[in-house]
Amino acid sequence: MKWLLIAAVGLLLLNVFSDPAPEVVAPTSRDAQKPAETNSRATGPSVTMALQRDGARPMLEPARRDPFAPAPPPVPVVVKAAPPPPVPVAAPTPAAPTAPPLNIAFAGRIVGPDGKQVIYVSFAETSLPIEQGTVLPNGYRVENISADSIEFNFLALNTTARLAIPPTPRYETR
């Protein structure tokens, strides 16, 4: 193993300190290089100077532009499109006005001392006694009270709404 290492060091020293005659490469024209340049990976301009083996470097050409300058922004492409044809807009027909929700719930019924039945409804967290002809704060007027429903009329639109009344409970007597 030692002899292999000594042989490798000897070959290295022989290669470093030997002085062979420099080789000169002849310049070629650009026209002759054109087909070869398509396969070449070099992207810069080709150097046509003679290269010597002793390490002398060819002179560089000056740069065509500053490599650190920002690139100019691309020119925007303006495409003029024809304006769309005007779309005929039909005037929307206004929706027919509707009455607001009734928002009334049956609260209970009482027979007064005079024998007259009074119906209570719950409206906006309050209980209101109603009878035929009573106008409520939401614009409804009581039109008719029957045993199973109350009929209301919204005065602004003259529309009717109906509220169902549960049947009177039957109590057991013993």
mmCIF file of C-alpha atoms in Angstrom:
data_model
loop_
_atom_site.group_PDB
_atom_site.id
_atom_site.type_symbol
_atom_site.label_atom_id
_atom_site.label_comp_id
_atom_site.label_asym_id
_atom_site.label_seq_id
_atom_site.Cartn_x
_atom_site.Cartn_y
_atom_site.Cartn_z
ATOM 1 C CA MET A 1 0.000 0.000 0.000
ATOM 2 C CA LYS A 2 2.922 2.316 0.715
ATOM 3 C CA TRP A 3 4.358 1.790 -2.713
ATOM 4 C CA LEU A 4 1.039 2.799 -4.321
ATOM 5 C CA LEU A 5 1.013 6.039 -2.366
ATOM 6 C CA ILE A 6 4.631 6.789 -3.272
ATOM 7 C CA ALA A 7 3.902 6.140 -6.970
ATOM 8 C CA ALA A 8 0.911 8.499 -6.914
ATOM 9 C CA VAL A 9 2.930 11.314 -5.281
ATOM 10 C CA GLY A 10 5.736 10.802 -7.800
ATOM 11 C CA LEU A 11 3.378 11.078 -10.771
ATOM 12 C CA LEU A 12 1.889 14.219 -9.314
ATOM 13 C CA LEU A 13 5.281 15.879 -8.845
ATOM 14 C CA LEU A 14 6.361 14.857 -12.347
ATOM 15 C CA ASN A 15 3.229 16.413 -13.836
ATOM 16 C CA VAL A 16 3.563 19.657 -11.860
ATOM 17 C CA PHE A 17 7.258 20.333 -12.446
ATOM 18 C CA SER A 18 7.542 19.194 -16.045
ATOM 19 C CA ASP A 19 7.562 22.056 -18.613
ATOM 20 C CA PRO A 20 6.119 20.851 -21.904
ATOM 21 C CA ALA A 21 5.905 23.207 -24.857
ATOM 22 C CA PRO A 22 2.757 25.358 -24.735
ATOM 23 C CA GLU A 23 0.002 24.379 -27.111
ATOM 24 C CA VAL A 24 -1.620 27.127 -29.147
ATOM 25 C CA VAL A 25 -5.176 26.770 -30.302
ATOM 26 C CA ALA A 26 -5.941 28.420 -33.608
ATOM 27 C CA PRO A 27 -8.882 30.870 -33.658
ATOM 28 C CA THR A 28 -11.910 29.991 -35.715
ATOM 29 C CA SER A 29 -14.453 32.239 -37.359
ATOM 30 C CA ARG A 30 -17.982 32.674 -36.029
ATOM 31 C CA ASP A 31 -19.513 31.369 -39.242
ATOM 32 C CA ALA A 32 -17.794 28.043 -38.769
ATOM 33 C CA GLN A 33 -18.976 27.860 -35.141
ATOM 34 C CA LYS A 34 -22.662 28.557 -35.777
ATOM 35 C CA PRO A 35 -23.778 24.901 -36.039
ATOM 36 C CA ALA A 36 -21.664 23.972 -33.024
ATOM 37 C CA GLU A 37 -23.026 26.853 -30.937
ATOM 38 C CA THR A 38 -26.531 25.446 -30.991
ATOM 39 C CA ASN A 39 -25.329 22.414 -29.055
ATOM 40 C CA SER A 40 -23.048 24.433 -26.779
ATOM 41 C CA ARG A 41 -24.133 25.367 -23.285
ATOM 42 C CA ALA A 42 -22.311 28.719 -23.356
ATOM 43 C CA THR A 43 -24.629 31.707 -23.370
ATOM 44 C CA GLY A 44 -22.152 34.580 -23.685
ATOM 45 C CA PRO A 45 -20.173 35.740 -26.726
ATOM 46 C CA SER A 46 -17.619 33.267 -28.030
ATOM 47 C CA VAL A 47 -13.966 34.090 -27.513
ATOM 48 C CA THR A 48 -11.904 33.811 -30.694
ATOM 49 C CA MET A 49 -8.478 34.455 -29.171
ATOM 50 C CA ALA A 50 -5.782 31.881 -28.850
ATOM 51 C CA LEU A 51 -5.648 30.149 -25.494
ATOM 52 C CA GLN A 52 -2.339 29.142 -24.051
ATOM 53 C CA ARG A 53 -1.841 26.273 -21.704
ATOM 54 C CA ASP A 54 0.244 28.209 -19.202
ATOM 55 C CA GLY A 55 -2.825 29.844 -17.616
ATOM 56 C CA ALA A 56 -2.960 33.229 -19.357
ATOM 57 C CA ARG A 57 -6.540 34.374 -19.569
ATOM 58 C CA PRO A 58 -8.103 36.200 -22.497
ATOM 59 C CA MET A 59 -9.329 39.771 -22.086
ATOM 60 C CA LEU A 60 -13.030 40.100 -21.358
ATOM 61 C CA GLU A 61 -15.272 42.195 -23.527
ATOM 62 C CA PRO A 62 -17.088 45.097 -21.802
ATOM 63 C CA ALA A 63 -20.629 44.312 -20.660
ATOM 64 C CA ARG A 64 -23.464 45.380 -22.930
ATOM 65 C CA ARG A 65 -25.520 46.591 -19.948
ATOM 66 C CA ASP A 66 -25.202 46.982 -16.192
ATOM 67 C CA PRO A 67 -26.087 43.577 -14.696
ATOM 68 C CA PHE A 68 -27.181 45.197 -11.402
ATOM 69 C CA ALA A 69 -29.548 47.750 -12.928
ATOM 70 C CA PRO A 70 -33.228 46.831 -12.575
ATOM 71 C CA ALA A 71 -34.829 45.513 -15.703
ATOM 72 C CA PRO A 72 -37.269 47.923 -17.339
ATOM 73 C CA PRO A 73 -40.919 46.982 -16.823
ATOM 74 C CA PRO A 74 -42.576 45.259 -19.743
ATOM 75 C CA VAL A 75 -44.652 47.397 -22.016
ATOM 76 C CA PRO A 76 -48.331 46.810 -21.181
ATOM 77 C CA VAL A 77 -50.416 45.427 -23.967
ATOM 78 C CA VAL A 78 -53.578 47.426 -24.467
ATOM 79 C CA VAL A 79 -56.427 45.528 -26.039
ATOM 80 C CA LYS A 80 -59.386 47.629 -27.026
ATOM 81 C CA ALA A 81 -62.530 45.596 -26.841
ATOM 82 C CA ALA A 82 -65.757 46.699 -28.373
ATOM 83 C CA PRO A 83 -68.191 47.931 -25.734
ATOM 84 C CA PRO A 84 -70.937 45.432 -25.001
ATOM 85 C CA PRO A 85 -74.279 46.203 -26.541
ATOM 86 C CA PRO A 86 -76.647 47.953 -24.177
ATOM 87 C CA VAL A 87 -78.949 45.533 -22.438
ATOM 88 C CA PRO A 88 -82.529 46.695 -22.277
ATOM 89 C CA VAL A 89 -83.522 46.862 -18.659
ATOM 90 C CA ALA A 90 -87.151 46.311 -17.941
ATOM 91 C CA ALA A 91 -88.417 48.362 -15.055
ATOM 92 C CA PRO A 92 -89.148 45.981 -12.214
ATOM 93 C CA THR A 93 -92.748 45.936 -11.262
ATOM 94 C CA PRO A 94 -93.129 47.002 -7.665
ATOM 95 C CA ALA A 95 -94.274 44.243 -5.387
ATOM 96 C CA ALA A 96 -97.751 44.590 -4.055
ATOM 97 C CA PRO A 97 -97.668 45.909 -0.507
ATOM 98 C CA THR A 98 -98.396 43.358 2.159
ATOM 99 C CA ALA A 99 -99.636 43.715 5.680
ATOM 100 C CA PRO A 100 -97.083 43.342 8.480
ATOM 101 C CA PRO A 101 -97.148 40.139 10.501
ATOM 102 C CA LEU A 102 -99.849 39.954 13.125
ATOM 103 C CA ASN A 103 -97.443 39.238 16.040
ATOM 104 C CA ILE A 104 -100.339 38.585 18.400
ATOM 105 C CA ALA A 105 -100.869 35.497 20.540
ATOM 106 C CA PHE A 106 -103.930 34.395 22.455
ATOM 107 C CA ALA A 107 -103.337 34.966 26.205
ATOM 108 C CA GLY A 108 -106.638 33.974 27.768
ATOM 109 C CA ARG A 109 -110.315 34.749 28.356
ATOM 110 C CA ILE A 110 -112.342 35.860 31.327
ATOM 111 C CA VAL A 111 -116.058 36.221 31.948
ATOM 112 C CA GLY A 112 -116.562 39.548 33.722
ATOM 113 C CA PRO A 113 -119.011 40.268 36.580
ATOM 114 C CA ASP A 114 -121.510 41.561 34.067
ATOM 115 C CA GLY A 115 -121.398 38.184 32.208
ATOM 116 C CA LYS A 116 -119.490 39.601 29.233
ATOM 117 C CA GLN A 117 -116.520 37.578 27.936
ATOM 118 C CA VAL A 118 -113.201 39.502 27.693
ATOM 119 C CA ILE A 119 -110.405 38.113 25.491
ATOM 120 C CA TYR A 120 -106.755 38.923 26.275
ATOM 121 C CA VAL A 121 -104.039 38.842 23.617
ATOM 122 C CA SER A 122 -100.302 39.130 24.080
ATOM 123 C CA PHE A 123 -98.716 41.872 21.976
ATOM 124 C CA ALA A 124 -95.123 43.172 22.359
ATOM 125 C CA GLU A 125 -94.692 41.691 25.843
ATOM 126 C CA THR A 126 -97.955 43.182 27.109
ATOM 127 C CA SER A 127 -101.406 41.752 27.538
ATOM 128 C CA LEU A 128 -104.237 43.705 25.958
ATOM 129 C CA PRO A 129 -107.949 43.185 26.516
ATOM 130 C CA ILE A 130 -109.767 43.251 23.176
ATOM 131 C CA GLU A 131 -113.348 43.412 22.023
ATOM 132 C CA GLN A 132 -114.957 44.029 18.661
ATOM 133 C CA GLY A 133 -113.799 47.385 17.216
ATOM 134 C CA THR A 134 -110.563 47.661 19.251
ATOM 135 C CA VAL A 135 -107.664 49.110 17.203
ATOM 136 C CA LEU A 136 -104.281 47.630 18.143
ATOM 137 C CA PRO A 137 -100.979 49.581 18.061
ATOM 138 C CA ASN A 138 -99.757 47.632 15.014
ATOM 139 C CA GLY A 139 -102.593 48.944 12.802
ATOM 140 C CA TYR A 140 -105.009 46.004 13.045
ATOM 141 C CA ARG A 141 -108.636 46.402 14.149
ATOM 142 C CA VAL A 142 -110.666 43.602 15.731
ATOM 143 C CA GLU A 143 -113.529 42.831 13.334
ATOM 144 C CA ASN A 144 -115.151 39.749 14.806
ATOM 145 C CA ILE A 145 -114.704 37.484 17.820
ATOM 146 C CA SER A 146 -116.183 33.984 17.609
ATOM 147 C CA ALA A 147 -115.822 30.926 19.824
ATOM 148 C CA ASP A 148 -112.904 29.506 17.801
ATOM 149 C CA SER A 149 -111.152 32.555 16.172
ATOM 150 C CA ILE A 150 -110.587 36.309 16.167
ATOM 151 C CA GLU A 151 -110.706 38.147 12.854
ATOM 152 C CA PHE A 152 -108.489 41.241 12.373
ATOM 153 C CA ASN A 153 -108.488 43.831 9.570
ATOM 154 C CA PHE A 154 -105.306 45.754 8.635
ATOM 155 C CA LEU A 155 -106.712 49.221 8.055
ATOM 156 C CA ALA A 156 -104.042 50.581 5.676
ATOM 157 C CA LEU A 157 -104.517 47.796 3.084
ATOM 158 C CA ASN A 158 -107.950 46.487 4.049
ATOM 159 C CA THR A 159 -106.643 42.923 4.406
ATOM 160 C CA THR A 160 -107.817 40.403 6.972
ATOM 161 C CA ALA A 161 -105.945 38.037 9.265
ATOM 162 C CA ARG A 162 -107.305 35.375 11.578
ATOM 163 C CA LEU A 163 -106.072 34.165 14.983
ATOM 164 C CA ALA A 164 -107.258 30.776 16.211
ATOM 165 C CA ILE A 165 -108.518 30.510 19.785
ATOM 166 C CA PRO A 166 -108.121 27.200 21.599
ATOM 167 C CA PRO A 167 -111.361 25.671 22.902
ATOM 168 C CA THR A 168 -112.477 26.425 26.425
ATOM 169 C CA PRO A 169 -111.090 23.764 28.776
ATOM 170 C CA ARG A 170 -113.631 21.503 30.499
ATOM 171 C CA TYR A 171 -112.988 21.076 34.168
ATOM 172 C CA GLU A 172 -113.975 18.016 36.093
ATOM 173 C CA THR A 173 -116.132 18.472 39.128
ATOM 174 C CA ARG A 174 -116.467 15.799 41.792
#
